[in-house]
mmCIF file of C-alpha atoms in Angstrom:
data_model
loop_
_atom_site.group_PDB
_atom_site.id
_atom_site.type_symbol
_atom_site.label_atom_id
_atom_site.label_comp_id
_atom_site.label_asym_id
_atom_site.label_seq_id
_atom_site.Cartn_x
_atom_site.Cartn_y
_atom_site.Cartn_z
ATOM 1 C CA MET A 1 46.039 36.844 -6.079
ATOM 2 C CA HIS A 2 49.521 37.319 -8.247
ATOM 3 C CA ASP A 3 50.742 40.648 -6.489
ATOM 4 C CA PRO A 4 50.519 41.625 -2.789
ATOM 5 C CA GLU A 5 50.651 45.019 -3.204
ATOM 6 C CA LEU A 6 46.980 45.187 -4.597
ATOM 7 C CA TYR A 7 45.415 44.391 -0.749
ATOM 8 C CA THR A 8 47.075 48.440 -0.829
ATOM 9 C CA ARG A 9 45.606 49.815 -4.117
ATOM 10 C CA VAL A 10 42.325 48.526 -3.279
ATOM 11 C CA LEU A 11 42.433 49.896 0.778
ATOM 12 C CA ARG A 12 43.988 53.154 -0.739
ATOM 13 C CA GLN A 13 42.084 53.570 -3.066
ATOM 14 C CA GLY A 14 38.202 51.258 -3.324
ATOM 15 C CA SER A 15 37.201 50.560 -6.513
ATOM 16 C CA LEU A 16 39.057 52.862 -8.711
ATOM 17 C CA GLY A 17 42.439 50.429 -6.904
ATOM 18 C CA PHE A 18 40.504 46.551 -7.792
ATOM 19 C CA GLY A 19 39.966 47.995 -11.401
ATOM 20 C CA GLU A 20 43.589 49.517 -12.184
ATOM 21 C CA SER A 21 45.245 46.416 -10.913
ATOM 22 C CA PHE A 22 42.479 44.092 -12.655
ATOM 23 C CA VAL A 23 44.048 45.985 -15.884
ATOM 24 C CA ASP A 24 47.268 45.685 -14.743
ATOM 25 C CA GLY A 25 47.346 42.373 -14.128
ATOM 26 C CA CYS A 26 46.736 42.046 -9.584
ATOM 27 C CA TRP A 27 44.879 38.756 -9.900
ATOM 28 C CA ASP A 28 42.536 37.257 -11.752
ATOM 29 C CA SER A 29 39.202 35.465 -11.854
ATOM 30 C CA ALA A 30 37.700 32.788 -13.315
ATOM 31 C CA ALA A 31 34.036 34.169 -13.391
ATOM 32 C CA LEU A 32 35.081 38.025 -13.091
ATOM 33 C CA ASP A 33 30.870 38.821 -13.584
ATOM 34 C CA GLU A 34 30.281 35.946 -10.352
ATOM 35 C CA THR A 35 32.957 38.079 -8.202
ATOM 36 C CA PHE A 36 31.281 41.178 -8.835
ATOM 37 C CA ASN A 37 27.709 39.946 -8.893
ATOM 38 C CA ARG A 38 28.780 38.642 -4.847
ATOM 39 C CA LEU A 39 30.575 41.507 -3.344
ATOM 40 C CA LEU A 40 27.999 43.912 -5.019
ATOM 41 C CA SER A 41 25.711 41.539 -3.175
ATOM 42 C CA ALA A 42 27.109 41.514 0.260
ATOM 43 C CA ARG A 43 27.119 45.641 -0.568
ATOM 44 C CA ILE A 44 31.578 45.396 0.050
ATOM 45 C CA ASP A 45 30.997 48.775 -1.910
ATOM 46 C CA ARG A 46 29.702 50.636 2.147
ATOM 47 C CA LYS A 47 32.430 48.558 4.464
ATOM 48 C CA LEU A 48 35.256 51.486 2.633
ATOM 49 C CA SER A 49 38.508 52.673 4.862
ATOM 50 C CA ARG A 50 38.926 55.533 6.122
ATOM 51 C CA VAL A 51 40.785 56.688 3.100
ATOM 52 C CA VAL A 52 38.291 55.928 0.854
ATOM 53 C CA ARG A 53 35.652 57.121 2.165
ATOM 54 C CA MET A 54 37.416 59.669 2.349
ATOM 55 C CA GLN A 55 38.123 60.641 -1.384
ATOM 56 C CA PHE A 56 34.258 59.652 -1.805
ATOM 57 C CA ALA A 57 33.028 62.534 -0.757
ATOM 58 C CA ALA A 58 36.339 64.657 -2.326
ATOM 59 C CA GLU A 59 34.682 63.072 -5.712
ATOM 60 C CA VAL A 60 30.513 63.648 -4.600
ATOM 61 C CA LEU A 61 31.832 67.045 -3.269
ATOM 62 C CA LYS A 62 33.781 67.746 -7.033
ATOM 63 C CA ASN A 63 29.894 66.601 -8.569
ATOM 64 C CA TRP A 64 27.852 69.151 -5.940
ATOM 65 C CA LEU A 65 29.788 72.141 -7.427
ATOM 66 C CA PHE A 66 30.948 71.690 -10.491
ATOM 67 C CA ASN A 67 28.273 70.490 -13.248
ATOM 68 C CA ARG A 68 30.639 67.576 -15.695
ATOM 69 C CA GLN A 69 27.998 67.420 -18.449
ATOM 70 C CA SER A 70 27.406 70.618 -19.391
ATOM 71 C CA ARG A 71 27.259 71.539 -22.543
ATOM 72 C CA ARG A 72 31.291 72.328 -22.718
ATOM 73 C CA HIS A 73 32.006 68.835 -21.699
ATOM 74 C CA ALA A 74 29.375 67.475 -23.764
ATOM 75 C CA PHE A 75 31.340 65.147 -26.335
ATOM 76 C CA GLU A 76 33.881 64.343 -23.404
ATOM 77 C CA VAL A 77 31.995 61.040 -24.086
ATOM 78 C CA GLY A 78 31.929 60.742 -27.038
ATOM 79 C CA GLU A 79 35.551 61.027 -27.998
ATOM 80 C CA LYS A 80 36.258 58.532 -25.398
ATOM 81 C CA HIS A 81 34.638 55.925 -25.302
ATOM 82 C CA TYR A 82 32.161 55.787 -28.617
ATOM 83 C CA ASP A 83 35.178 57.282 -30.932
ATOM 84 C CA ILE A 84 37.880 53.938 -29.705
ATOM 85 C CA GLY A 85 37.141 51.906 -33.179
ATOM 86 C CA ASN A 86 33.615 50.864 -35.265
ATOM 87 C CA ASP A 87 35.057 47.702 -35.582
ATOM 88 C CA VAL A 88 35.031 46.669 -31.316
ATOM 89 C CA TYR A 89 31.814 47.227 -31.419
ATOM 90 C CA GLN A 90 30.839 45.659 -34.822
ATOM 91 C CA ALA A 91 32.471 42.452 -33.168
ATOM 92 C CA MET A 92 30.447 42.429 -29.852
ATOM 93 C CA LEU A 93 27.272 43.741 -30.960
ATOM 94 C CA ASP A 94 24.026 41.955 -32.538
ATOM 95 C CA SER A 95 24.166 43.109 -36.626
ATOM 96 C CA SER A 96 21.513 45.875 -35.573
ATOM 97 C CA MET A 97 24.573 47.392 -33.522
ATOM 98 C CA SER A 98 22.293 47.937 -30.211
ATOM 99 C CA TYR A 99 24.781 49.363 -27.275
ATOM 100 C CA SER A 100 21.804 48.667 -25.274
ATOM 101 C CA CYS A 101 19.833 46.427 -23.093
ATOM 102 C CA GLY A 102 18.459 43.133 -24.990
ATOM 103 C CA TYR A 103 14.947 42.506 -24.909
ATOM 104 C CA TRP A 104 15.161 38.145 -23.764
ATOM 105 C CA LYS A 105 11.398 37.665 -22.671
ATOM 106 C CA ALA A 106 11.014 35.463 -26.012
ATOM 107 C CA ALA A 107 14.788 35.339 -27.272
ATOM 108 C CA SER A 108 17.921 32.669 -26.945
ATOM 109 C CA ASN A 109 19.853 34.183 -28.605
ATOM 110 C CA LEU A 110 21.936 37.902 -29.100
ATOM 111 C CA GLU A 111 20.353 39.232 -31.865
ATOM 112 C CA GLN A 112 16.035 37.931 -30.650
ATOM 113 C CA ALA A 113 16.578 39.903 -27.737
ATOM 114 C CA GLN A 114 17.581 43.283 -29.459
ATOM 115 C CA GLN A 115 14.756 42.739 -32.191
ATOM 116 C CA ALA A 116 13.098 42.791 -29.344
ATOM 117 C CA LYS A 117 13.675 45.365 -27.853
ATOM 118 C CA LEU A 118 13.410 47.411 -30.961
ATOM 119 C CA ARG A 119 10.300 46.791 -31.213
ATOM 120 C CA LEU A 120 8.761 47.190 -27.716
ATOM 121 C CA THR A 121 10.098 50.326 -28.304
ATOM 122 C CA CYS A 122 8.491 50.951 -31.198
ATOM 123 C CA ASP A 123 4.708 49.537 -29.402
ATOM 124 C CA LYS A 124 5.643 51.701 -26.605
ATOM 125 C CA LEU A 125 5.204 54.934 -28.379
ATOM 126 C CA GLN A 126 2.554 53.469 -30.698
ATOM 127 C CA LEU A 127 4.898 54.919 -34.386
ATOM 128 C CA GLU A 128 2.314 55.249 -37.923
ATOM 129 C CA PRO A 129 3.382 56.015 -40.767
ATOM 130 C CA GLY A 130 4.268 59.754 -41.886
ATOM 131 C CA GLN A 131 5.447 61.308 -37.770
ATOM 132 C CA ARG A 132 8.222 62.474 -36.964
ATOM 133 C CA LEU A 133 10.624 61.154 -34.865
ATOM 134 C CA LEU A 134 13.062 62.358 -32.870
ATOM 135 C CA ASP A 135 16.094 59.886 -31.235
ATOM 136 C CA ILE A 136 18.216 61.702 -28.645
ATOM 137 C CA GLY A 137 21.177 59.093 -28.774
ATOM 138 C CA CYS A 138 20.854 57.717 -31.952
ATOM 139 C CA GLY A 139 24.238 55.337 -31.455
ATOM 140 C CA TRP A 140 24.662 53.975 -35.025
ATOM 141 C CA GLY A 141 21.652 53.933 -35.638
ATOM 142 C CA GLY A 142 19.908 50.158 -35.708
ATOM 143 C CA LEU A 143 16.796 51.827 -33.422
ATOM 144 C CA ALA A 144 16.042 54.432 -36.824
ATOM 145 C CA ARG A 145 16.353 52.575 -39.575
ATOM 146 C CA PHE A 146 14.113 49.684 -38.167
ATOM 147 C CA ALA A 147 11.168 52.294 -37.632
ATOM 148 C CA ALA A 148 11.944 54.260 -40.140
ATOM 149 C CA GLU A 149 11.637 50.189 -42.015
ATOM 150 C CA HIS A 150 9.197 48.469 -39.971
ATOM 151 C CA TYR A 151 7.208 51.751 -38.860
ATOM 152 C CA ARG A 152 7.075 54.345 -42.277
ATOM 153 C CA VAL A 153 8.649 56.820 -40.125
ATOM 154 C CA GLU A 154 11.152 59.907 -40.410
ATOM 155 C CA VAL A 155 13.513 60.091 -38.304
ATOM 156 C CA VAL A 156 15.541 62.470 -36.625
ATOM 157 C CA GLY A 157 18.824 60.879 -34.797
ATOM 158 C CA LEU A 158 21.335 63.034 -32.641
ATOM 159 C CA THR A 159 24.739 62.090 -31.238
ATOM 160 C CA VAL A 160 28.395 63.603 -30.321
ATOM 161 C CA SER A 161 30.004 60.346 -31.517
ATOM 162 C CA ARG A 162 31.977 61.195 -34.565
ATOM 163 C CA GLU A 163 32.040 57.908 -35.347
ATOM 164 C CA GLN A 164 28.698 56.458 -34.863
ATOM 165 C CA GLN A 165 27.259 59.681 -37.120
ATOM 166 C CA ALA A 166 28.683 58.589 -39.517
ATOM 167 C CA LEU A 167 28.102 54.757 -39.503
ATOM 168 C CA ALA A 168 24.725 55.816 -38.729
ATOM 169 C CA GLN A 169 24.773 57.596 -42.390
ATOM 170 C CA GLN A 170 26.340 54.708 -43.911
ATOM 171 C CA ARG A 171 23.282 51.767 -42.356
ATOM 172 C CA CYS A 172 20.335 54.801 -42.515
ATOM 173 C CA LYS A 173 21.044 55.840 -46.551
ATOM 174 C CA GLY A 174 18.006 55.713 -48.411
ATOM 175 C CA LEU A 175 15.966 56.291 -45.794
ATOM 176 C CA PRO A 176 14.464 59.302 -44.629
ATOM 177 C CA VAL A 177 16.339 59.615 -41.471
ATOM 178 C CA ARG A 178 18.816 62.218 -40.770
ATOM 179 C CA ILE A 179 22.121 61.277 -38.198
ATOM 180 C CA GLU A 180 23.270 65.304 -36.052
ATOM 181 C CA LEU A 181 26.492 65.325 -34.241
ATOM 182 C CA LEU A 182 24.260 67.405 -31.517
ATOM 183 C CA ASP A 183 24.007 67.950 -27.800
ATOM 184 C CA TYR A 184 20.721 67.907 -26.449
ATOM 185 C CA ARG A 185 20.494 71.298 -25.607
ATOM 186 C CA ASP A 186 20.708 72.575 -29.232
ATOM 187 C CA ILE A 187 17.096 70.023 -30.809
ATOM 188 C CA GLN A 188 15.034 72.658 -32.830
ATOM 189 C CA GLY A 189 11.632 71.870 -34.981
ATOM 190 C CA ARG A 190 8.019 69.993 -33.022
ATOM 191 C CA PHE A 191 7.986 66.101 -33.197
ATOM 192 C CA ASP A 192 5.003 63.912 -32.887
ATOM 193 C CA ARG A 193 6.932 60.572 -30.829
ATOM 194 C CA ILE A 194 11.455 61.259 -28.944
ATOM 195 C CA VAL A 195 12.976 58.423 -27.479
ATOM 196 C CA SER A 196 17.006 58.284 -25.889
ATOM 197 C CA VAL A 197 17.988 55.057 -25.667
ATOM 198 C CA GLY A 198 20.948 54.908 -23.011
ATOM 199 C CA MET A 199 21.894 58.495 -23.450
ATOM 200 C CA PHE A 200 20.005 59.696 -19.561
ATOM 201 C CA GLU A 201 23.087 57.932 -18.175
ATOM 202 C CA HIS A 202 25.606 60.940 -19.549
ATOM 203 C CA VAL A 203 22.923 64.176 -19.035
ATOM 204 C CA GLY A 204 23.947 64.433 -14.781
ATOM 205 C CA PRO A 205 21.773 65.504 -11.697
ATOM 206 C CA LYS A 206 22.397 68.620 -12.983
ATOM 207 C CA ASN A 207 20.727 69.187 -16.422
ATOM 208 C CA TYR A 208 18.118 66.413 -15.851
ATOM 209 C CA ALA A 209 16.009 69.481 -14.892
ATOM 210 C CA GLN A 210 16.809 70.840 -18.652
ATOM 211 C CA PHE A 211 16.830 67.082 -20.712
ATOM 212 C CA PHE A 212 13.566 66.644 -19.741
ATOM 213 C CA GLU A 213 12.498 70.728 -20.394
ATOM 214 C CA THR A 214 13.995 70.276 -23.880
ATOM 215 C CA VAL A 215 11.937 67.228 -24.293
ATOM 216 C CA GLU A 216 8.490 69.337 -23.866
ATOM 217 C CA ARG A 217 9.927 71.855 -25.073
ATOM 218 C CA VAL A 218 9.730 69.589 -29.508
ATOM 219 C CA LEU A 219 6.571 67.538 -27.947
ATOM 220 C CA GLU A 220 3.693 67.858 -29.794
ATOM 221 C CA ASP A 221 1.046 68.369 -27.776
ATOM 222 C CA GLN A 222 -0.420 65.013 -27.708
ATOM 223 C CA GLY A 223 2.864 62.273 -28.216
ATOM 224 C CA LEU A 224 4.889 59.758 -27.038
ATOM 225 C CA PHE A 225 8.127 60.175 -24.890
ATOM 226 C CA LEU A 226 10.598 56.704 -24.350
ATOM 227 C CA LEU A 227 13.103 56.833 -21.824
ATOM 228 C CA HIS A 228 15.007 54.081 -22.390
ATOM 229 C CA THR A 229 17.824 54.218 -19.217
ATOM 230 C CA ILE A 230 20.147 52.394 -16.366
ATOM 231 C CA GLY A 231 18.688 53.181 -12.801
ATOM 232 C CA LEU A 232 20.639 52.619 -9.685
ATOM 233 C CA SER A 233 18.477 51.157 -6.767
ATOM 234 C CA ASP A 234 18.935 53.779 -4.487
ATOM 235 C CA THR A 235 20.691 57.325 -4.839
ATOM 236 C CA THR A 236 24.324 58.345 -4.722
ATOM 237 C CA PRO A 237 26.097 60.838 -5.486
ATOM 238 C CA CYS A 238 28.982 60.453 -7.556
ATOM 239 C CA THR A 239 29.712 57.223 -10.094
ATOM 240 C CA ASP A 240 31.741 54.532 -9.988
ATOM 241 C CA ALA A 241 35.284 55.815 -9.912
ATOM 242 C CA TRP A 242 37.195 53.162 -12.193
ATOM 243 C CA ILE A 243 34.420 53.201 -15.331
ATOM 244 C CA ASP A 244 33.847 57.126 -14.714
ATOM 245 C CA LYS A 245 38.076 57.154 -15.326
ATOM 246 C CA TYR A 246 37.463 54.331 -17.715
ATOM 247 C CA ILE A 247 34.151 54.120 -19.825
ATOM 248 C CA PHE A 248 32.270 56.415 -19.277
ATOM 249 C CA PRO A 249 33.486 60.104 -18.112
ATOM 250 C CA ASN A 250 31.360 62.005 -16.257
ATOM 251 C CA GLY A 251 28.213 59.796 -16.380
ATOM 252 C CA LYS A 252 25.826 59.345 -12.825
ATOM 253 C CA LEU A 253 22.948 56.710 -12.954
ATOM 254 C CA PRO A 254 19.458 58.402 -11.582
ATOM 255 C CA SER A 255 17.427 56.423 -9.694
ATOM 256 C CA ALA A 256 13.919 56.684 -9.354
ATOM 257 C CA ARG A 257 13.211 59.235 -6.971
ATOM 258 C CA GLN A 258 15.442 61.451 -9.231
ATOM 259 C CA LEU A 259 14.274 60.299 -12.052
ATOM 260 C CA THR A 260 10.196 61.516 -10.997
ATOM 261 C CA THR A 261 11.687 64.717 -9.868
ATOM 262 C CA ALA A 262 12.772 65.450 -12.360
ATOM 263 C CA PHE A 263 10.542 64.380 -15.015
ATOM 264 C CA GLU A 264 7.605 66.081 -12.486
ATOM 265 C CA PRO A 265 7.418 68.864 -13.957
ATOM 266 C CA TYR A 266 6.813 68.465 -16.932
ATOM 267 C CA PHE A 267 5.173 65.034 -17.899
ATOM 268 C CA ILE A 268 3.334 62.732 -16.361
ATOM 269 C CA PHE A 269 4.158 59.066 -17.058
ATOM 270 C CA GLU A 270 1.902 56.606 -18.448
ATOM 271 C CA ASP A 271 3.755 53.558 -17.715
ATOM 272 C CA TRP A 272 7.226 51.929 -16.264
ATOM 273 C CA HIS A 273 9.371 49.004 -17.255
ATOM 274 C CA ASN A 274 11.842 47.250 -15.653
ATOM 275 C CA PHE A 275 14.065 44.633 -16.909
ATOM 276 C CA GLY A 276 17.321 45.449 -15.559
ATOM 277 C CA GLN A 277 18.239 41.556 -15.910
ATOM 278 C CA ASP A 278 17.959 40.862 -19.485
ATOM 279 C CA TYR A 279 21.657 43.482 -18.564
ATOM 280 C CA ASP A 280 22.923 40.435 -17.412
ATOM 281 C CA LEU A 281 22.171 38.314 -20.529
ATOM 282 C CA THR A 282 22.737 41.394 -23.114
ATOM 283 C CA LEU A 283 26.178 41.995 -21.218
ATOM 284 C CA MET A 284 27.333 38.322 -21.369
ATOM 285 C CA ALA A 285 26.137 37.607 -24.622
ATOM 286 C CA TRP A 286 28.811 40.869 -25.458
ATOM 287 C CA TRP A 287 31.433 39.459 -23.497
ATOM 288 C CA ARG A 288 31.735 36.043 -25.534
ATOM 289 C CA ASN A 289 31.404 37.906 -29.072
ATOM 290 C CA PHE A 290 33.861 41.256 -27.970
ATOM 291 C CA ASP A 291 36.744 37.922 -26.370
ATOM 292 C CA ALA A 292 35.652 35.333 -29.232
ATOM 293 C CA ALA A 293 36.938 38.324 -31.853
ATOM 294 C CA TRP A 294 40.165 39.454 -29.523
ATOM 295 C CA PRO A 295 42.276 37.467 -32.022
ATOM 296 C CA ARG A 296 41.601 39.507 -35.206
ATOM 297 C CA LEU A 297 41.639 42.732 -32.926
ATOM 298 C CA LYS A 298 44.255 41.981 -30.860
ATOM 299 C CA ASP A 299 47.135 44.028 -33.285
ATOM 300 C CA SER A 300 45.055 46.931 -33.520
ATOM 301 C CA TYR A 301 44.116 47.123 -29.244
ATOM 302 C CA GLY A 302 46.327 44.728 -26.657
ATOM 303 C CA GLU A 303 46.757 43.182 -23.998
ATOM 304 C CA HIS A 304 46.070 46.251 -22.044
ATOM 305 C CA PHE A 305 42.740 46.897 -24.048
ATOM 306 C CA TYR A 306 41.809 42.819 -23.561
ATOM 307 C CA ARG A 307 41.712 43.981 -19.899
ATOM 308 C CA MET A 308 39.987 47.041 -19.476
ATOM 309 C CA TRP A 309 37.317 46.181 -21.542
ATOM 310 C CA LYS A 310 37.208 41.905 -20.264
ATOM 311 C CA TYR A 311 36.888 44.156 -16.357
ATOM 312 C CA TYR A 312 33.622 46.084 -17.624
ATOM 313 C CA LEU A 313 31.694 44.051 -19.324
ATOM 314 C CA LEU A 314 31.956 41.507 -16.716
ATOM 315 C CA CYS A 315 31.285 44.110 -13.920
ATOM 316 C CA CYS A 316 28.660 45.893 -14.994
ATOM 317 C CA ALA A 317 27.089 42.371 -16.210
ATOM 318 C CA GLY A 318 26.821 41.691 -11.902
ATOM 319 C CA PHE A 319 26.372 44.803 -11.498
ATOM 320 C CA PHE A 320 22.682 44.092 -12.868
ATOM 321 C CA ARG A 321 22.937 40.492 -11.865
ATOM 322 C CA SER A 322 23.112 41.190 -8.095
ATOM 323 C CA ARG A 323 20.435 43.951 -8.108
ATOM 324 C CA GLN A 324 21.390 46.838 -7.800
ATOM 325 C CA GLY A 325 21.499 47.716 -10.968
ATOM 326 C CA GLN A 326 17.601 48.458 -12.292
ATOM 327 C CA LEU A 327 16.365 49.390 -16.806
ATOM 328 C CA TRP A 328 13.986 50.823 -17.458
ATOM 329 C CA GLN A 329 11.793 51.752 -19.995
ATOM 330 C CA VAL A 330 10.118 54.618 -18.843
ATOM 331 C CA VAL A 331 6.584 56.388 -20.996
ATOM 332 C CA LEU A 332 5.963 59.768 -20.668
ATOM 333 C CA ALA A 333 3.379 62.157 -21.932
ATOM 334 C CA LYS A 334 2.077 65.747 -21.550
ATOM 335 C CA PRO A 335 -1.045 66.400 -18.424
ATOM 336 C CA MET A 336 -3.043 67.329 -22.340
ATOM 337 C CA ARG A 337 -2.919 64.605 -23.867
ATOM 338 C CA ARG A 338 -5.805 62.464 -23.800
ATOM 339 C CA SER A 339 -5.017 59.256 -25.004
ATOM 340 C CA VAL A 340 -4.957 55.917 -22.902
ATOM 341 C CA TYR A 341 -1.684 54.207 -22.871
ATOM 342 C CA ARG A 342 -2.301 50.423 -23.117
ATOM 343 C CA ALA A 343 1.372 49.040 -22.813
ATOM 344 C CA PRO A 344 2.664 46.303 -24.663
ATOM 345 C CA ARG A 345 4.944 43.655 -23.221
#
């Protein structure tokens, strides 16, 4: 503890004050990921002061009154998070630029884990040559390129980030892949398979029904939809205040109950796979890559960004290590689908 003001900030502002005080240099930890694992495992987030509880209630009311993930706000997370600079993400991620949880069942490094995740995802979708695949939240095109190259499918990818679109188009050049800057609500056409990896966290509870209704509208009757999303062990009304302010504006993680309630009118689920502890390994690998690349990034971003990004990656690692955070791959189908689904692992 470098500044006793830390205690006042935490008591008054909760997790927002805790994160801001770290970025400001008021405190440090030799193992920030483990600090968060211990805090969250002890459910310290439930032991709040009266002032923080009042602020939490105000945040809940705001989320109840307003649709923070409406069409008008759809591109904010792209501008504030994904457009910060492709050089950060190229330094931090694997060669496929997969910004989502890897699959570490038989992997010993990040590259292997992400390749395994891409193949697992495509195998769960039962992709066949000539099919049309819609990738909602395609990022920098890693999955789109992998599916087009290895499974010979045509891919349409959607993103709300201009920087992602530009780099994804470059990375998928020469393949049957089209990358569009488009909100999911504006999807048109029909697709044999649909996938969404790491995007549902930006949809928001007020829009869950519309999201699944949209997917149901554009999916062929015998098709499959794979949803890859972070989830919460408990149903909560709002997201962490620091993450919302500095990392993922307007984001909201679903619980299993919220998810099943939302897709029940449109789909049956064929498979539910939880490998949330693999996100701990993924985030720690991202942190090591980012930290190693910092000497060549620091002149462009500065010390404040370094501490913010460190806090983000390592607090999230502790979040998954504590088991509050889950990672789900859910395979959904329309009720009229007749084929027996056998899930690969």
